[in-house]
Amino acid sequence: MPYINIKVTDEQVTTEQKRRLIAGATSLMVEVLNKNPETTHVVIEEIPVENWGVNGKQYLGTKK
Amino acid sequence: MPYINIKVTDEQVTTEQKRRLIAGATSLMVEVLNKNPETTHVVIEEIPVENWGVNGKQYLGTKK
Amino acid sequence: MPYINIKVTDEQVTTEQKRRLIAGATSLMVEVLNKNPETTHVVIEEIPVENWGVNGKQYLGTKK
Amino acid sequence: MPYINIKVTDEQVTTEQKRRLIAGATSLMVEVLNKNPETTHVVIEEIPVENWGVNGKQYLGTKK
Amino acid sequence: MPYINIKVTDEQVTTEQKRRLIAGATSLMVEVLNKNPETTHVVIEEIPVENWGVNGKQYLGTKK
Amino acid sequence: MPYINIKVTDEQVTTEQKRRLIAGATSLMVEVLNKNPETTHVVIEEIPVENWGVNGKQYLGTKK
């Protein structure tokens, strides 16, 4: 039954990356908590960079 | 004072359906919890299908 | 696939009321959006009254 | 470490207003809770007006 | 109509601090976005320190 | 900058399991999206079983 919500800045996350995030987050629930993957939901939300703030300032692209 | 957040996949939810979701969720708070509808807020968020995962996979449209 | 999050003030919501909130919110998704109830999740969060503010002030119990 | 999520209706919030929301919310955490601004995150989400309901009805623009 | 959700670690936040967070977050919505304070809701959620992670590790109390 | 919120039923999740959830979710952001782990936050919320509904009913403990 877990529900995982991932919020990231909207910087061209690819379909393949989303696929890996969903698979990885679900596996984590199965491996660590022995949850049923069929009832594990993952929701990815992409936030415009100007809507994300850190250290009191608008975020301006990924620092990797 | 309740706050209800409804996340659904973004699959052409109509304005009329949103109206019914808001009316129905608010009625539920009034009937079950005796809340004041004037302070009951409902927020619907539509999530792109490729951003929603279940059973470790990206969701691909409604199975009804 | 919907996910519904209900936040209410923590004021002795009974198990029976929770049962009705879950049943009602799920029915709403089935009736309005034709969703599968088996994949509809409802999460109720009870918030201490001193942690909920409206009109700039801490909320102090239900005004019905 | 605080995380602040601000949901507002999507009514032409300007970049400058977002800048002020982020700066103000972060200052609040520093002043009231003595938090480190470097680890304070603010996420603004703009919700289409037809997706926001209050008093059981879809919201139709700001009443100021 | 804004809704502000503040998540902080559960480290003895006082009632007075909560009062100030609610008042400050509401003022911010009024001043920056000209919102009606009567419909501005603030919800504070206190998260046990062992449930908050940063840099891949459990957080262990405020570093100020 | 990602923020990951994990909601699970409150069924005696151990500190060690929480540690692994935080480490695993953070690694996923680094590996898939090349994010900086120092600004990756993970928040785990444990929901009482009677507050979690699926298929229109209150959830009654993990089916593994």
Coordinates of C-alpha atoms in Angstrom, one line a residue:
Chain A
M1 CA 0.0 0.0 0.0
P2 CA 2.7 2.5 -0.1
Y3 CA 2.3 5.8 -1.9
I4 CA 5.5 7.5 -3.1
N5 CA 5.4 11.1 -4.3
I6 CA 8.5 12.4 -6.0
K7 CA 8.8 16.1 -6.7
V8 CA 11.6 17.2 -9.0
T9 CA 12.4 20.3 -11.0
D10 CA 11.0 20.2 -14.5
E11 CA 14.2 19.9 -16.5
Q12 CA 13.5 17.5 -19.3
V13 CA 13.1 14.3 -17.3
T14 CA 12.8 11.6 -20.0
T15 CA 10.2 8.9 -20.2
E16 CA 13.0 6.4 -19.6
Q17 CA 14.1 8.2 -16.5
K18 CA 10.6 8.2 -15.2
R19 CA 10.3 4.5 -15.9
R20 CA 13.5 3.9 -13.8
L21 CA 12.2 6.1 -11.0
I22 CA 9.0 4.1 -10.8
A23 CA 10.7 0.8 -11.0
G24 CA 13.3 1.7 -8.4
A25 CA 10.9 3.2 -5.9
T26 CA 8.7 0.2 -6.1
S27 CA 11.5 -2.2 -5.7
L28 CA 12.6 -0.3 -2.6
M29 CA 9.2 -0.9 -1.0
V30 CA 9.3 -4.6 -1.9
E31 CA 12.8 -5.1 -0.6
V32 CA 12.8 -3.0 2.5
L33 CA 9.2 -3.4 3.7
N34 CA 8.0 -6.5 1.9
K35 CA 5.1 -4.6 0.3
N36 CA 3.0 -5.8 -2.6
P37 CA 4.1 -4.0 -5.8
E38 CA 0.6 -4.3 -7.2
T39 CA -0.6 -1.8 -4.6
T40 CA 2.4 0.4 -4.6
H41 CA 1.8 3.7 -6.4
V42 CA 4.4 6.2 -7.5
V43 CA 3.5 9.7 -8.6
I44 CA 6.2 12.0 -10.2
E45 CA 5.5 15.7 -10.2
E46 CA 7.6 18.0 -12.3
I47 CA 7.9 21.6 -10.8
P48 CA 8.9 24.5 -13.0
V49 CA 12.3 25.8 -11.9
E50 CA 11.0 29.2 -11.0
N51 CA 8.5 27.6 -8.6
W52 CA 11.2 25.8 -6.5
G53 CA 13.1 27.7 -3.9
V54 CA 16.1 26.8 -1.8
N55 CA 18.1 29.1 0.5
G56 CA 15.4 31.7 0.0
K57 CA 16.0 32.0 -3.8
Q58 CA 14.5 30.7 -6.9
Y59 CA 16.3 27.7 -8.1
L60 CA 18.0 28.1 -11.5
G61 CA 18.7 24.7 -13.0
T62 CA 20.4 21.6 -11.7
K63 CA 23.7 21.8 -9.9
K64 CA 25.0 18.3 -10.3
Chain B
M1 CA -11.7 23.0 7.6
P2 CA -11.0 19.9 5.7
Y3 CA -8.7 19.9 2.8
I4 CA -9.1 17.2 0.2
N5 CA -6.5 16.6 -2.5
I6 CA -7.5 14.3 -5.3
K7 CA -4.8 13.1 -7.7
V8 CA -5.9 11.4 -10.9
T9 CA -4.3 10.6 -14.1
D10 CA -4.6 13.3 -16.7
E11 CA -7.1 11.6 -19.1
Q12 CA -9.5 14.3 -20.3
V13 CA -11.3 14.8 -17.0
T14 CA -14.1 17.2 -18.0
T15 CA -15.2 20.4 -16.2
E16 CA -18.5 18.8 -15.4
Q17 CA -16.7 15.8 -13.8
K18 CA -14.5 18.1 -11.8
R19 CA -17.6 20.0 -10.6
R20 CA -19.1 16.7 -9.5
L21 CA -15.9 15.6 -7.7
I22 CA -15.8 18.9 -5.8
A23 CA -19.5 18.8 -4.9
G24 CA -19.3 15.2 -3.8
A25 CA -16.1 15.5 -1.7
T26 CA -17.6 18.5 0.0
S27 CA -20.9 16.8 0.7
L28 CA -19.0 13.9 2.2
M29 CA -17.3 16.2 4.7
V30 CA -20.6 17.8 5.7
E31 CA -22.5 14.5 6.0
V32 CA -19.9 12.4 7.8
L33 CA -18.0 15.0 9.8
N34 CA -20.5 17.9 10.0
K35 CA -17.9 20.3 8.6
N36 CA -18.7 23.7 7.3
P37 CA -18.7 23.6 3.5
E38 CA -17.6 27.2 3.3
T39 CA -14.2 26.3 4.7
T40 CA -13.9 22.9 2.9
H41 CA -11.3 23.1 0.1
V42 CA -10.9 20.5 -2.7
V43 CA -7.9 20.5 -5.0
I44 CA -7.8 18.2 -8.0
E45 CA -4.4 17.4 -9.6
E46 CA -4.1 15.8 -13.0
I47 CA -1.0 13.7 -13.4
P48 CA 0.4 12.8 -16.8
V49 CA 0.0 9.1 -17.3
E50 CA 3.7 8.5 -17.8
N51 CA 4.3 10.1 -14.4
W52 CA 2.1 7.6 -12.5
G53 CA 3.4 4.1 -11.7
V54 CA 1.7 1.1 -10.2
N55 CA 3.2 -2.4 -9.9
G56 CA 6.6 -0.9 -10.8
K57 CA 5.5 0.2 -14.2
Q58 CA 4.3 3.4 -15.9
Y59 CA 0.6 3.5 -16.1
L60 CA -0.9 3.5 -19.6
G61 CA -4.4 4.7 -19.5
T62 CA -7.5 3.8 -17.4
K63 CA -8.5 0.2 -16.9
K64 CA -12.1 0.5 -16.0
Chain C
M1 CA -5.7 4.8 -9.8
P2 CA -6.9 7.8 -8.0
Y3 CA -5.2 8.8 -4.7
I4 CA -7.3 10.9 -2.3
N5 CA -5.7 12.6 0.7
I6 CA -8.1 14.0 3.3
K7 CA -6.7 16.3 5.9
V8 CA -9.0 17.1 8.9
T9 CA -8.4 18.5 12.3
D10 CA -7.8 15.8 15.0
E11 CA -11.1 16.0 16.8
Q12 CA -12.1 12.5 17.7
V13 CA -12.9 11.2 14.3
T14 CA -14.4 7.8 14.9
T15 CA -13.5 4.6 13.2
E16 CA -17.0 4.5 11.7
Q17 CA -16.6 8.0 10.3
K18 CA -13.3 7.0 8.8
R19 CA -15.0 4.0 7.3
R20 CA -17.6 6.2 5.7
L21 CA -15.1 8.7 4.4
I22 CA -13.2 6.0 2.7
A23 CA -16.3 4.3 1.2
G24 CA -17.7 7.7 0.1
A25 CA -14.5 9.0 -1.5
T26 CA -14.0 5.7 -3.4
S27 CA -17.6 5.7 -4.6
L28 CA -17.1 9.2 -5.9
M29 CA -14.2 8.1 -8.1
V30 CA -16.2 5.1 -9.4
E31 CA -19.3 7.1 -10.2
V32 CA -17.8 10.3 -11.6
L33 CA -14.7 8.9 -13.3
N34 CA -15.4 5.3 -13.7
K35 CA -12.3 4.3 -11.8
N36 CA -11.5 0.9 -10.5
P37 CA -12.1 0.9 -6.7
E38 CA -9.4 -1.8 -6.2
T39 CA -6.7 0.7 -7.2
T40 CA -8.3 3.7 -5.4
H41 CA -6.4 4.7 -2.3
V42 CA -7.7 7.0 0.4
V43 CA -5.4 8.4 3.1
I44 CA -6.9 10.3 6.1
E45 CA -4.6 12.6 8.0
E46 CA -5.6 14.0 11.4
I47 CA -3.9 17.3 12.2
P48 CA -3.7 18.6 15.8
V49 CA -5.9 21.7 16.0
E50 CA -3.1 23.9 17.1
N51 CA -1.3 23.0 13.8
W52 CA -4.1 24.2 11.6
G53 CA -4.5 27.9 10.8
V54 CA -7.1 29.8 9.0
N55 CA -7.5 33.6 8.8
G56 CA -4.0 33.8 10.2
K57 CA -4.9 32.2 13.5
Q58 CA -4.7 28.8 15.1
Y59 CA -7.9 26.9 14.7
L60 CA -9.7 26.1 17.9
G61 CA -12.2 23.4 17.4
T62 CA -14.9 22.8 14.8
K63 CA -17.3 25.6 14.1
K64 CA -20.2 23.7 12.6
Chain D
M1 CA 15.1 21.2 6.9
P2 CA 11.7 22.6 6.5
Y3 CA 9.7 21.9 3.4
I4 CA 7.0 24.4 2.5
N5 CA 4.4 23.6 -0.2
I6 CA 2.3 26.5 -1.3
K7 CA -0.7 25.8 -3.5
V8 CA -2.4 28.7 -5.1
T9 CA -4.8 29.1 -8.0
D10 CA -3.2 29.6 -11.4
E11 CA -3.9 33.2 -12.0
Q12 CA -0.9 34.8 -13.5
V13 CA 1.4 34.7 -10.5
T14 CA 4.5 36.6 -11.7
T15 CA 8.1 35.5 -11.3
E16 CA 8.6 38.4 -9.0
Q17 CA 5.7 37.3 -6.8
K18 CA 7.2 33.8 -6.7
R19 CA 10.5 35.2 -5.7
R20 CA 8.9 37.1 -2.8
L21 CA 6.9 34.0 -1.7
I22 CA 10.1 31.9 -1.6
A23 CA 12.1 34.6 0.2
G24 CA 9.3 35.3 2.7
A25 CA 8.6 31.6 3.5
T26 CA 12.3 30.9 4.0
S27 CA 12.7 34.0 6.3
L28 CA 9.8 32.8 8.4
M29 CA 11.5 29.5 9.0
V30 CA 14.8 31.2 10.0
E31 CA 13.1 33.8 12.2
V32 CA 10.6 31.6 14.0
L33 CA 12.4 28.2 14.1
N34 CA 16.0 29.2 13.6
K35 CA 16.3 26.9 10.6
N36 CA 19.1 26.9 8.2
P37 CA 17.9 28.6 5.0
E38 CA 20.3 26.5 2.9
T39 CA 18.2 23.4 3.6
T40 CA 14.8 25.1 3.5
H41 CA 12.9 24.2 0.3
V42 CA 9.8 26.0 -1.0
V43 CA 7.7 24.5 -3.7
I44 CA 4.9 26.6 -5.3
E45 CA 2.1 24.7 -7.2
E46 CA -0.3 26.6 -9.4
I47 CA -3.7 24.9 -9.7
P48 CA -6.1 25.7 -12.5
V49 CA -9.1 27.5 -11.2
E50 CA -11.5 24.9 -12.4
N51 CA -9.6 22.3 -10.3
W52 CA -10.0 24.2 -7.0
G53 CA -13.2 24.0 -5.1
V54 CA -14.5 25.7 -2.0
N55 CA -18.0 25.6 -0.5
G56 CA -18.7 22.7 -2.9
K57 CA -18.2 24.7 -6.0
Q58 CA -15.5 25.4 -8.5
Y59 CA -13.6 28.5 -7.7
L60 CA -13.9 31.2 -10.3
G61 CA -11.0 33.7 -9.9
T62 CA -9.7 35.6 -6.9
K63 CA -12.1 37.4 -4.5
K64 CA -9.8 39.8 -2.8
Chain E
M1 CA -7.6 30.4 -1.4
P2 CA -4.1 29.4 -0.8
Y3 CA -3.2 26.3 1.1
I4 CA 0.2 26.2 2.7
N5 CA 1.7 23.0 4.1
I6 CA 4.8 23.3 6.3
K7 CA 6.7 20.2 7.2
V8 CA 9.3 20.4 9.9
T9 CA 11.1 18.0 12.0
D10 CA 9.4 17.2 15.3
E11 CA 11.7 19.0 17.7
Q12 CA 9.5 20.7 20.3
V13 CA 8.0 23.4 18.2
T14 CA 6.0 25.5 20.7
T15 CA 2.4 26.7 20.4
E16 CA 3.7 30.2 20.2
Q17 CA 6.0 29.3 17.3
K18 CA 3.1 27.6 15.5
R19 CA 1.1 30.7 16.0
R20 CA 3.8 32.8 14.4
L21 CA 4.2 30.4 11.5
I22 CA 0.5 30.6 10.8
A23 CA 0.3 34.3 11.1
G24 CA 3.5 34.8 9.0
A25 CA 2.5 32.5 6.2
T26 CA -0.9 34.0 6.0
S27 CA 0.5 37.6 5.9
L28 CA 2.7 36.5 3.1
M29 CA -0.2 35.5 1.0
V30 CA -2.0 38.7 1.7
E31 CA 0.9 40.9 1.0
V32 CA 2.4 39.2 -2.1
L33 CA -0.7 37.8 -3.8
N34 CA -3.5 40.0 -2.3
K35 CA -5.3 36.8 -1.1
N36 CA -8.2 36.8 1.4
P37 CA -6.8 35.6 4.8
E38 CA -10.2 34.2 5.7
T39 CA -9.8 31.5 3.0
T40 CA -6.0 30.9 3.6
H41 CA -5.3 27.7 5.3
V42 CA -2.0 26.7 6.9
V43 CA -1.2 23.1 8.0
I44 CA 1.9 22.4 10.0
E45 CA 3.1 18.8 10.1
E46 CA 5.8 17.7 12.5
I47 CA 7.8 14.8 11.3
P48 CA 9.8 12.5 13.7
V49 CA 13.5 13.1 13.1
E50 CA 14.2 9.5 12.2
N51 CA 11.7 9.8 9.4
W52 CA 13.4 12.8 7.7
G53 CA 16.4 12.1 5.5
V54 CA 18.8 14.4 3.8
N55 CA 22.0 13.4 2.0
G56 CA 20.9 9.8 2.1
K57 CA 20.9 9.7 5.9
Q58 CA 18.5 10.0 8.8
Y59 CA 18.4 13.5 10.1
L60 CA 19.5 13.8 13.7
G61 CA 18.4 17.1 15.2
T62 CA 18.6 20.7 14.0
K63 CA 21.9 22.0 12.7
K64 CA 21.4 25.7 13.0
Chain F
M1 CA 16.6 19.2 -5.2
P2 CA 14.2 16.3 -5.2
Y3 CA 11.7 15.9 -2.4
I4 CA 10.4 12.4 -1.9
N5 CA 7.4 11.7 0.3
I6 CA 6.8 8.1 1.3
K7 CA 3.5 7.2 2.9
V8 CA 3.2 3.8 4.4
T9 CA 0.8 2.2 6.9
D10 CA 2.0 2.4 10.5
E11 CA 3.0 -1.2 11.1
Q12 CA 6.1 -1.2 13.1
V13 CA 8.5 0.1 10.5
T14 CA 11.9 -0.1 12.2
T15 CA 14.6 2.6 12.4
E16 CA 16.8 0.4 10.2
Q17 CA 14.1 0.0 7.6
K18 CA 13.7 3.8 7.6
R19 CA 17.4 4.2 7.2
R20 CA 17.3 1.9 4.2
L21 CA 14.3 3.7 2.6
I22 CA 16.1 7.1 2.9
A23 CA 19.4 5.7 1.5
G24 CA 17.6 3.9 -1.3
A25 CA 15.4 6.8 -2.4
T26 CA 18.3 9.2 -2.3
S27 CA 20.5 6.8 -4.4
L28 CA 17.7 6.5 -6.9
M29 CA 17.7 10.3 -7.5
V30 CA 21.5 10.3 -7.8
E31 CA 21.7 7.4 -10.2
V32 CA 18.7 8.2 -12.4
L33 CA 18.6 12.0 -12.4
N34 CA 22.2 12.8 -11.4
K35 CA 20.9 14.9 -8.5
N36 CA 22.9 16.2 -5.6
P37 CA 22.3 14.0 -2.5
E38 CA 23.0 16.9 -0.2
T39 CA 19.8 18.6 -1.3
T40 CA 17.7 15.5 -1.6
H41 CA 15.1 15.3 1.1
V42 CA 13.1 12.2 2.0
V43 CA 10.1 12.3 4.4
I44 CA 8.5 9.1 5.6
E45 CA 4.9 9.4 7.0
E46 CA 3.4 6.5 8.8
I47 CA -0.4 6.3 8.5
P48 CA -2.5 4.4 11.1
V49 CA -4.0 1.4 9.3
E50 CA -7.6 2.5 10.0
N51 CA -6.9 5.8 8.2
W52 CA -5.8 4.0 4.9
G53 CA -8.4 2.8 2.5
V54 CA -8.3 0.7 -0.6
N55 CA -11.1 -0.7 -2.6
G56 CA -13.5 1.4 -0.5
K57 CA -12.5 -0.3 2.8
Q58 CA -10.3 0.4 5.7
Y59 CA -7.0 -1.4 5.3
L60 CA -6.3 -4.1 7.9
G61 CA -2.6 -4.9 8.0
T62 CA -0.1 -5.8 5.3
K63 CA -1.0 -8.5 2.8
K64 CA 2.4 -9.5 1.6

